[in-house]
Short mmCIF file of C-alpha atoms in Angstrom, two decimals:
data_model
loop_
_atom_site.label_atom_id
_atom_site.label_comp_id
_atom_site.label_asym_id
_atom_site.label_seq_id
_atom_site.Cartn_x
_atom_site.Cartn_y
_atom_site.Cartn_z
CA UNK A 1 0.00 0.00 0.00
CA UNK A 2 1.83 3.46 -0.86
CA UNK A 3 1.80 6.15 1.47
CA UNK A 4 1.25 9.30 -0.16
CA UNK A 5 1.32 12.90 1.19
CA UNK A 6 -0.96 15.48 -0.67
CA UNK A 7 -0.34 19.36 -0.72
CA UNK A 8 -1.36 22.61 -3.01
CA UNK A 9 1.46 23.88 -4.87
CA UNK A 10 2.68 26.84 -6.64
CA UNK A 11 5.05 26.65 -9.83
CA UNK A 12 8.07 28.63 -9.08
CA UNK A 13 10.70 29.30 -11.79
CA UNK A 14 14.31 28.62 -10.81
CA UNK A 15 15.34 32.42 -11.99
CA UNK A 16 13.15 35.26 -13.16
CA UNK A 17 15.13 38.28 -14.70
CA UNK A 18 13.96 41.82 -15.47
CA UNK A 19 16.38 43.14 -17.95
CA UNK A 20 17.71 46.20 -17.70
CA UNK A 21 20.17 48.76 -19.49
CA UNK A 22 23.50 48.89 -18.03
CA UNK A 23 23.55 52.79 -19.69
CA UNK A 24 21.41 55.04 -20.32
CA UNK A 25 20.57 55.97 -24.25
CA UNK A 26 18.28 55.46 -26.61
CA UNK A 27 16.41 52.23 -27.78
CA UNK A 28 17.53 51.34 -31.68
CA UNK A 29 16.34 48.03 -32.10
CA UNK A 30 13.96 44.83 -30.09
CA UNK A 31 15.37 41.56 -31.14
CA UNK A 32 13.29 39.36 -29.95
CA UNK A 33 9.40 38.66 -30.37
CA UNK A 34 7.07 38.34 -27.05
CA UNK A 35 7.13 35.08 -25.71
CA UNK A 36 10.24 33.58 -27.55
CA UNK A 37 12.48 31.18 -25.96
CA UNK A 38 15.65 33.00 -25.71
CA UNK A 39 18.98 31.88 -24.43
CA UNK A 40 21.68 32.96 -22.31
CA UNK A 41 24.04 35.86 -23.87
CA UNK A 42 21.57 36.08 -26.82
CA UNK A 43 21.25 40.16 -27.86
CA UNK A 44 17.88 41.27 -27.38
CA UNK A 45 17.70 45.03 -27.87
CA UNK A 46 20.21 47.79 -29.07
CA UNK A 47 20.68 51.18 -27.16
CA UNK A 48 22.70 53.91 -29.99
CA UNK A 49 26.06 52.32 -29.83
CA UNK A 50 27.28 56.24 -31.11
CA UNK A 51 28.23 58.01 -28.18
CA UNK A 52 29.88 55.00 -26.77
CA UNK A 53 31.92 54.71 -30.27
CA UNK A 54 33.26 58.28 -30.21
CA UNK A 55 34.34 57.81 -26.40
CA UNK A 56 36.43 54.84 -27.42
CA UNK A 57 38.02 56.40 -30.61
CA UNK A 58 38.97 59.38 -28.14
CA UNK A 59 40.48 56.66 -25.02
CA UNK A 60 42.40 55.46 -28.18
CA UNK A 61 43.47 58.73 -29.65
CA UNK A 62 44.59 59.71 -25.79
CA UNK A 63 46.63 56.28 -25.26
CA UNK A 64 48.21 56.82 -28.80
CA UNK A 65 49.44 60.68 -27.70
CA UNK A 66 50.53 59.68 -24.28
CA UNK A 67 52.62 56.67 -25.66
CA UNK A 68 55.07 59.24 -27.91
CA UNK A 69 55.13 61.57 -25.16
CA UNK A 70 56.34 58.62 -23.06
CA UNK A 71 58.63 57.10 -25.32
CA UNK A 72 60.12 60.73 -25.99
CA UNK A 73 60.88 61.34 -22.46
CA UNK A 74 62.62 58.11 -22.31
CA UNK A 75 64.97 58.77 -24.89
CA UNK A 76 65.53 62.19 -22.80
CA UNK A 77 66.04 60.32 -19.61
CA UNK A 78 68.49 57.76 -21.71
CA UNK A 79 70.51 60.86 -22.68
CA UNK A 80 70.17 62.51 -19.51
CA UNK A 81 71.76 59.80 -17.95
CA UNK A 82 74.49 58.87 -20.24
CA UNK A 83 75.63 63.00 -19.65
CA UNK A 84 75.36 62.60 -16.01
CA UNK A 85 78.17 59.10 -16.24
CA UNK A 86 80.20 62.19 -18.45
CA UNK A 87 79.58 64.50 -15.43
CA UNK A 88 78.29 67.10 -17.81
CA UNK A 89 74.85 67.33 -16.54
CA UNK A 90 72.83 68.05 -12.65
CA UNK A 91 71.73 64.82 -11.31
CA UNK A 92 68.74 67.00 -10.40
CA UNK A 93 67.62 67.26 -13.46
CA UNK A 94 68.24 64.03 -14.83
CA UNK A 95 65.88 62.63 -11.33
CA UNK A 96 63.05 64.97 -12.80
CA UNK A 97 63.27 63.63 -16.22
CA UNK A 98 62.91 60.11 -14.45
CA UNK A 99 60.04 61.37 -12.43
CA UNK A 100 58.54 62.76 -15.95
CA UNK A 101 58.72 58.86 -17.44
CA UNK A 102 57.03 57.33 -14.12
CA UNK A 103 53.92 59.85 -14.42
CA UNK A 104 53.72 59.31 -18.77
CA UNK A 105 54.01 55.88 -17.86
CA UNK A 106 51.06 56.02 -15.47
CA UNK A 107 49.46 58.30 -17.76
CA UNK A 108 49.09 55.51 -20.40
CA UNK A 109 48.40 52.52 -17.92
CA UNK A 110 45.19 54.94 -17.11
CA UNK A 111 44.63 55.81 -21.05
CA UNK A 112 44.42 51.55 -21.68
CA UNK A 113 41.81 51.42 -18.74
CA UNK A 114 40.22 54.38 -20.09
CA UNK A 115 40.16 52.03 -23.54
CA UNK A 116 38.50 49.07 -22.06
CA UNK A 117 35.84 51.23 -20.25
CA UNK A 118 35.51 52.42 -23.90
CA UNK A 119 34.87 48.83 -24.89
CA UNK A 120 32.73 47.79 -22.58
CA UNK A 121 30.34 50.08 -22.54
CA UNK A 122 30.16 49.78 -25.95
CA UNK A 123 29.27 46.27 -25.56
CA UNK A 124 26.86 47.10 -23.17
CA UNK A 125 25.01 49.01 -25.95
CA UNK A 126 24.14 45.00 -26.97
CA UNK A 127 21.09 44.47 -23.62
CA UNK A 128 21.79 40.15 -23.64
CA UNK A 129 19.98 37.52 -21.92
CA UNK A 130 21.33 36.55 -19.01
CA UNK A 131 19.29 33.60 -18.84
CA UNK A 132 17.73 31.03 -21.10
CA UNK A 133 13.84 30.88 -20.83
CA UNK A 134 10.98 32.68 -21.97
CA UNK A 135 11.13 36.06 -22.14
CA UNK A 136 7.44 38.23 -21.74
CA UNK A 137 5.80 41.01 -22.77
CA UNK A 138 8.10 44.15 -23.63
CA UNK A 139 7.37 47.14 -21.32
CA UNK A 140 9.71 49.62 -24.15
CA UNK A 141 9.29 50.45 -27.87
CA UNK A 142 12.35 51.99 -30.19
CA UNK A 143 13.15 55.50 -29.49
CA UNK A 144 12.40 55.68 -25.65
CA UNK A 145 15.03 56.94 -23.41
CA UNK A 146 16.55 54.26 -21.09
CA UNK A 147 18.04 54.20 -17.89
CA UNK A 148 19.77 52.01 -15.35
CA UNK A 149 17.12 53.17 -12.60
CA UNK A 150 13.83 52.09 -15.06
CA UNK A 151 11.68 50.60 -13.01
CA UNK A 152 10.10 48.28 -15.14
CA UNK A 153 13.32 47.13 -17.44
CA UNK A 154 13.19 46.34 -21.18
CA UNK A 155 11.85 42.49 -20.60
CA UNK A 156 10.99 39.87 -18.26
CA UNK A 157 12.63 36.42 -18.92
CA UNK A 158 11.72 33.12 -17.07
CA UNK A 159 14.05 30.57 -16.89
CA UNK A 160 11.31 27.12 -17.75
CA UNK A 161 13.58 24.29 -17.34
CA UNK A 162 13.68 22.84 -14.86
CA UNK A 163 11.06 24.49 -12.91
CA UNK A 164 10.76 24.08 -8.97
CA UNK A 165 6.88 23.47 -7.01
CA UNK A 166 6.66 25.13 -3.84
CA UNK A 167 4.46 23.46 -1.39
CA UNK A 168 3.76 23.35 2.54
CA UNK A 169 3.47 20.37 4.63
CA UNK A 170 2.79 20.25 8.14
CA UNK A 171 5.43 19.56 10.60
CA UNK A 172 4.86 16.07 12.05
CA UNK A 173 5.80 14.79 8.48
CA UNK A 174 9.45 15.82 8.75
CA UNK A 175 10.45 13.41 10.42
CA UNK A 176 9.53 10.71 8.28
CA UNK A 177 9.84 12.85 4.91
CA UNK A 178 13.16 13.76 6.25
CA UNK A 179 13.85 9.79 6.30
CA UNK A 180 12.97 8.96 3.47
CA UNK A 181 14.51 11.81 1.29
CA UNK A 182 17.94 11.16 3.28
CA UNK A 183 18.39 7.70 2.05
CA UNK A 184 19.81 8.51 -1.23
CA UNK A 185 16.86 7.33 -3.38
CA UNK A 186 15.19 10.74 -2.95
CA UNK A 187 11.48 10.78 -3.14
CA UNK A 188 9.03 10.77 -6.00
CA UNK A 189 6.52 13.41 -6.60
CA UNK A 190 3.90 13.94 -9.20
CA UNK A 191 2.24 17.05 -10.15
CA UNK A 192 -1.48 16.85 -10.72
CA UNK A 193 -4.01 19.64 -13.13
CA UNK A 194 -6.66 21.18 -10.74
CA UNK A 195 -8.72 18.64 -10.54
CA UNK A 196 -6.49 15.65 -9.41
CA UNK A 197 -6.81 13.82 -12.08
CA UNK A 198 -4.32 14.46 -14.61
CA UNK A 199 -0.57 14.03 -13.71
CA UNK A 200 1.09 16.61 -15.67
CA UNK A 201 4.76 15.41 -14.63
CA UNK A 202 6.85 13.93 -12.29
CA UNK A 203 9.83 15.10 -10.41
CA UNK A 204 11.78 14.37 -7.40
CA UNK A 205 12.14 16.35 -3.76
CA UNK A 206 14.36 18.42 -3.49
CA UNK A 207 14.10 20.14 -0.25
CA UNK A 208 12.81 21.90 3.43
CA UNK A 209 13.02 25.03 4.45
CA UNK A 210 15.20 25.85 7.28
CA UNK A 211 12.51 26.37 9.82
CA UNK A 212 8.63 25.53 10.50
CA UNK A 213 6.11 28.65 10.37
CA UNK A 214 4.68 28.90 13.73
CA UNK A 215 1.72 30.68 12.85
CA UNK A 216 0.23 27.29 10.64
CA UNK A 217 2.76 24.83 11.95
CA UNK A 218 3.81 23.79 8.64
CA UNK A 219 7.20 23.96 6.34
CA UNK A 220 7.74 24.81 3.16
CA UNK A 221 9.20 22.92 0.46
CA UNK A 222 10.55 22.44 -2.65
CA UNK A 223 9.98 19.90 -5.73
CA UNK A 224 12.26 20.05 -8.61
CA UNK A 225 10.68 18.88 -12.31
CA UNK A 226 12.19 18.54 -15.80
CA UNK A 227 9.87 20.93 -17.87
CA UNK A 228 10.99 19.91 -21.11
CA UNK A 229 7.41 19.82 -22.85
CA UNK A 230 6.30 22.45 -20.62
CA UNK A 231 3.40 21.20 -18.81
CA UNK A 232 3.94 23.54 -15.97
CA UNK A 233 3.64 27.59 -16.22
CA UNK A 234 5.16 29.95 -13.63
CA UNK A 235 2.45 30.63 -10.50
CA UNK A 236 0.64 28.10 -11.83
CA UNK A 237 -1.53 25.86 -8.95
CA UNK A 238 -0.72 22.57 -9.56
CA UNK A 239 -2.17 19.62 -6.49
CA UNK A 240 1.72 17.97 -4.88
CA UNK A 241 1.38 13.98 -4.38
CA UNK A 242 4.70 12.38 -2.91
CA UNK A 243 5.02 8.99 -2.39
CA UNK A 244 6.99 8.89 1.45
CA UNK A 245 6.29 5.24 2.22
CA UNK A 246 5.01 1.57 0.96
CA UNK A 247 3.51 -0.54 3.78
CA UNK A 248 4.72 -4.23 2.65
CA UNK A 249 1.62 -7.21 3.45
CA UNK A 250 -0.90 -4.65 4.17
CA UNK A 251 -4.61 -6.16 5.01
CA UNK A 252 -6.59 -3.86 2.81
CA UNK A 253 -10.16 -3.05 2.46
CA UNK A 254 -12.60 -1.61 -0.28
CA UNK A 255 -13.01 2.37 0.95
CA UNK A 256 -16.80 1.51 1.34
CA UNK A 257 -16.20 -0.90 4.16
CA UNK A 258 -14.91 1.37 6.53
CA UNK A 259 -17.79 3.00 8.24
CA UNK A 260 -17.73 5.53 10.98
CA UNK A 261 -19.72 6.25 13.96
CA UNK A 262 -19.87 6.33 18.01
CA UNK A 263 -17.34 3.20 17.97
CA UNK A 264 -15.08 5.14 15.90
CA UNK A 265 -13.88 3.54 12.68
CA UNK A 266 -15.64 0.47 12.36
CA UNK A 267 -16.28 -2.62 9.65
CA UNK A 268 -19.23 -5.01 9.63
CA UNK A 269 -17.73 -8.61 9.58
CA UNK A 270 -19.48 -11.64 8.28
CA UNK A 271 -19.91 -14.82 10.74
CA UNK A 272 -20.59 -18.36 9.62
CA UNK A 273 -24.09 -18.41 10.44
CA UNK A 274 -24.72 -15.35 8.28
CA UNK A 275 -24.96 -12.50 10.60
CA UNK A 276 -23.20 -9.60 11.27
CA UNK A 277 -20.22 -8.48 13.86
CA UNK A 278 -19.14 -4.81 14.16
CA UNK A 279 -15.46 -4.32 14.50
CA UNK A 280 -13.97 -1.33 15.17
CA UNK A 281 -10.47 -1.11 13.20
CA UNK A 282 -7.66 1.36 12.37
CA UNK A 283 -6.95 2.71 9.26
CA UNK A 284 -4.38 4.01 7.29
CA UNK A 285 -3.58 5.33 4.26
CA UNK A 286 -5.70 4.94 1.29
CA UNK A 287 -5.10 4.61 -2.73
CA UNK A 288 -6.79 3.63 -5.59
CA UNK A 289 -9.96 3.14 -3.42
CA UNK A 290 -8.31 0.73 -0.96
CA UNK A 291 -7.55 1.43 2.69
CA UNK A 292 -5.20 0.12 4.91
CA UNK A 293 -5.99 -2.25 7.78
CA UNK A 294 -3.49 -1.46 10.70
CA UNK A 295 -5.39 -3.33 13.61
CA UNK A 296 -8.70 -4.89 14.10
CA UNK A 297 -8.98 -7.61 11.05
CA UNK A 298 -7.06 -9.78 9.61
CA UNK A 299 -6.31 -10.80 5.83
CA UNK A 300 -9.03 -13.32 4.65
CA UNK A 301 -11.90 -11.76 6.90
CA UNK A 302 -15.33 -11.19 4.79
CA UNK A 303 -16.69 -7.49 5.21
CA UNK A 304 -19.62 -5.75 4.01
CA UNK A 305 -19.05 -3.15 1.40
CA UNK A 306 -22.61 -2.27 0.17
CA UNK A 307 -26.07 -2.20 2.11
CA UNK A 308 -24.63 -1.91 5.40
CA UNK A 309 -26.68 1.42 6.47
CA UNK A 310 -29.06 -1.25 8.01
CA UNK A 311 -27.14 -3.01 9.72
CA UNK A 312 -26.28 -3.30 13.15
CA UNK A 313 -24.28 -5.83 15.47
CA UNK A 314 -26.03 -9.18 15.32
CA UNK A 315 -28.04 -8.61 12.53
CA UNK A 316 -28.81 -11.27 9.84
CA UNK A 317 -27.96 -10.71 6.15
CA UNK A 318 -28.74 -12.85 3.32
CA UNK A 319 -26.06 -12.53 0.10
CA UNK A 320 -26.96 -12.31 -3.37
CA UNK A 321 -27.53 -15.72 -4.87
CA UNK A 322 -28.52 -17.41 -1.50
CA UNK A 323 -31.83 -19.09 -2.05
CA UNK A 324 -35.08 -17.84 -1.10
CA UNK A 325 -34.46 -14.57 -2.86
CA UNK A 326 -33.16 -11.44 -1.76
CA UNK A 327 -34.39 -9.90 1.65
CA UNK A 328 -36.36 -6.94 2.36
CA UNK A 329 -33.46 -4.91 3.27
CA UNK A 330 -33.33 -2.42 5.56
CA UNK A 331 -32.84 -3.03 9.45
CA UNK A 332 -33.15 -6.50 11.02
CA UNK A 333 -32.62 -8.31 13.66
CA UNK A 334 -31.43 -11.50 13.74
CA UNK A 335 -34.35 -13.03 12.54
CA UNK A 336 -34.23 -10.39 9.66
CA UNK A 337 -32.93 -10.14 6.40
CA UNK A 338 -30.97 -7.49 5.11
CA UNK A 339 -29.01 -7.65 1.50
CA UNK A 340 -25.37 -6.81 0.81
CA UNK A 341 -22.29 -7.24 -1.29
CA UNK A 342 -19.65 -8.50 0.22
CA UNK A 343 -15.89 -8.23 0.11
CA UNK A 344 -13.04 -10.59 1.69
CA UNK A 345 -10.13 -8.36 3.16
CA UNK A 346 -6.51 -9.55 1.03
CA UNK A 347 -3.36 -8.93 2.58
CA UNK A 348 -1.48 -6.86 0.10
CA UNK A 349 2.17 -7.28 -0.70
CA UNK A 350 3.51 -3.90 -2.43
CA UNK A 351 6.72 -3.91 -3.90
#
């Protein structure tokens, strides 16, 4: 018999991105159509690359005068130098023309920095992905103004595989989710449409949240799913089933046997002399409209499944195909009749 646990979910993508200029100018060109799958590094709008162009011919232009100024002052300071071995120059002044080289020298380290500013805000003019996924609605058109502080960004992409279910379960199930999930076979889980009947794809556990909400007494979760054919949309509801558990030689029971009343939960056992013993029992978990026998009956026992709101303890039934017909029905006693299918309780080996 598996033991499943059931919860309300909420598809959460892995990453959601709003992307943004990294400069401010104006929008050329939108690359990409709404709702495109997009991947990472792929260009998807062009801010005017002009300005940006212009500031890296001048970095160049600077770097290129700077360089002969540099490599002119080092020829001084090579002259300077061979006068002063002559002793026919001031060591002063050949320590200033050294000084001169060290600051020209510094002057173009700064010039090639100034260059690959240059260059990469001009590649910034290219706004990439920085994800793959689906990218959404575009909240610009060409020839707006952009900035770094826009709110609202260019795009919205959504990473779509894989895709992660978040989900609450309450807290006495850690321990034994916790089990299970630490064994190394991780745990199973299904995601189900709205209605529970459809199981749109199946995924594996991936993890708790670091502490319990005291205010419901539950934890959060997380499921991870491979969303290859899409069958699961961002904030979409989906219903959670995770298989924790599978109880091995289980005595199960048709649903419809169980009944429940002042005894508690209770099944109506048939005797050899075709009449009726109420038994109260404990039940477990239930699938595929079986339930799970813990105590009370054992495999092989006979129980009522259908007619049994007439029955009480001691009373007389008479089966389908017994002769003399079927009985009135209803209540009896034990000189009464009262008709019924019947079901024998099977010990179930899973797995």
């Amino acid at each position: 018999m598996p033991v499943y646990v059931t919860a309300l979910g909420t598809v959460q993508p892995l990453v959601t991105a709003t992307v943004r200029t990294q400069l401010a100018g104006t929008l050329f060109k939108l690359l990409f159509t709404e709702g495109q799958i997009v991947r990472q590094g792929q260009v998807l709008a062009q801010i005017d690359p002009r300005p940006y162009q212009l500031a890296l011919a001048q970095a160049k232009a600077n770097l290129a005068r700077d360089t002969a100024q540099l490599a002119a002052a080092q020829v001084d300071l090579n002259r300077y130098e061979t006068l002063l071995k002559q002793d026919s120059i001031a060591s002063q002044q050949v320590d200033t023309q050294r000084a001169t080289v060290r600051q020209l020298t510094g002057t173009v380290a700064a010039d090639r920095a100034a260059i690959g500013t240059a260059e990469l805000n001009l590649n910034y003019t290219a706004v990439k992905s920085p994800i793959t996924g689906r990218v959404g609605i575009r909240q610009v058109d060409i020839g707006n103004y952009l900035t770094p502080s826009d709110t609202n960004g260019i795009v919205v992409v959504t990473q779509l595989d894989p895709i992660d279910v978040g989900f609450a379960l309450p807290q006495a199930q850690l321990s034994d989710i916790g089990h299970a999930a630490g064994s190394g076979a991780g745990l199973p889980v299904q995601a189900l449409d709205q209605n529970n009947n459809k199981v749109l794809v199946t995924g594996r556990f991936l993890t708790f949240d670091n502490q319990v909400d005291t205010t419901t007494g539950t934890v959060k979760a997380k499921a991870r799913f491979d969303n290859k054919g899409n069958a699961l949309f961002p904030s979409q509801f989906v219903n959670v089933s995770m298989l924790v558990n599978t109880l091995h030689n289980a005595v199960t029971v048709p649903v419809t046997a169980v009944r429940h009343g002042a005894p508690g939960d209770f099944v109506f056992v048939l005797q050899k002399d075709r009449t009726v013993k109420l038994v109260p029992v404990k039940i477990g978990p239930s699938a595929n409209g079986q339930v799970a026998i813990l105590s009370g009956i054992a495999a092989g026992t006979t129980v009522v499944t259908e007619g049994a709101d007439g029955l009480e303890d001691g009373s007389t039934v008479r089966l389908p195909g017994d002769k003399g017909g079927p009985g009135a029905g209803g209540r009896g006693g034990k000189g009464g009749g009262g008709q019924g299918r019947h079901h024998r309780g099977q010990g179930n080996s899973a797995g």
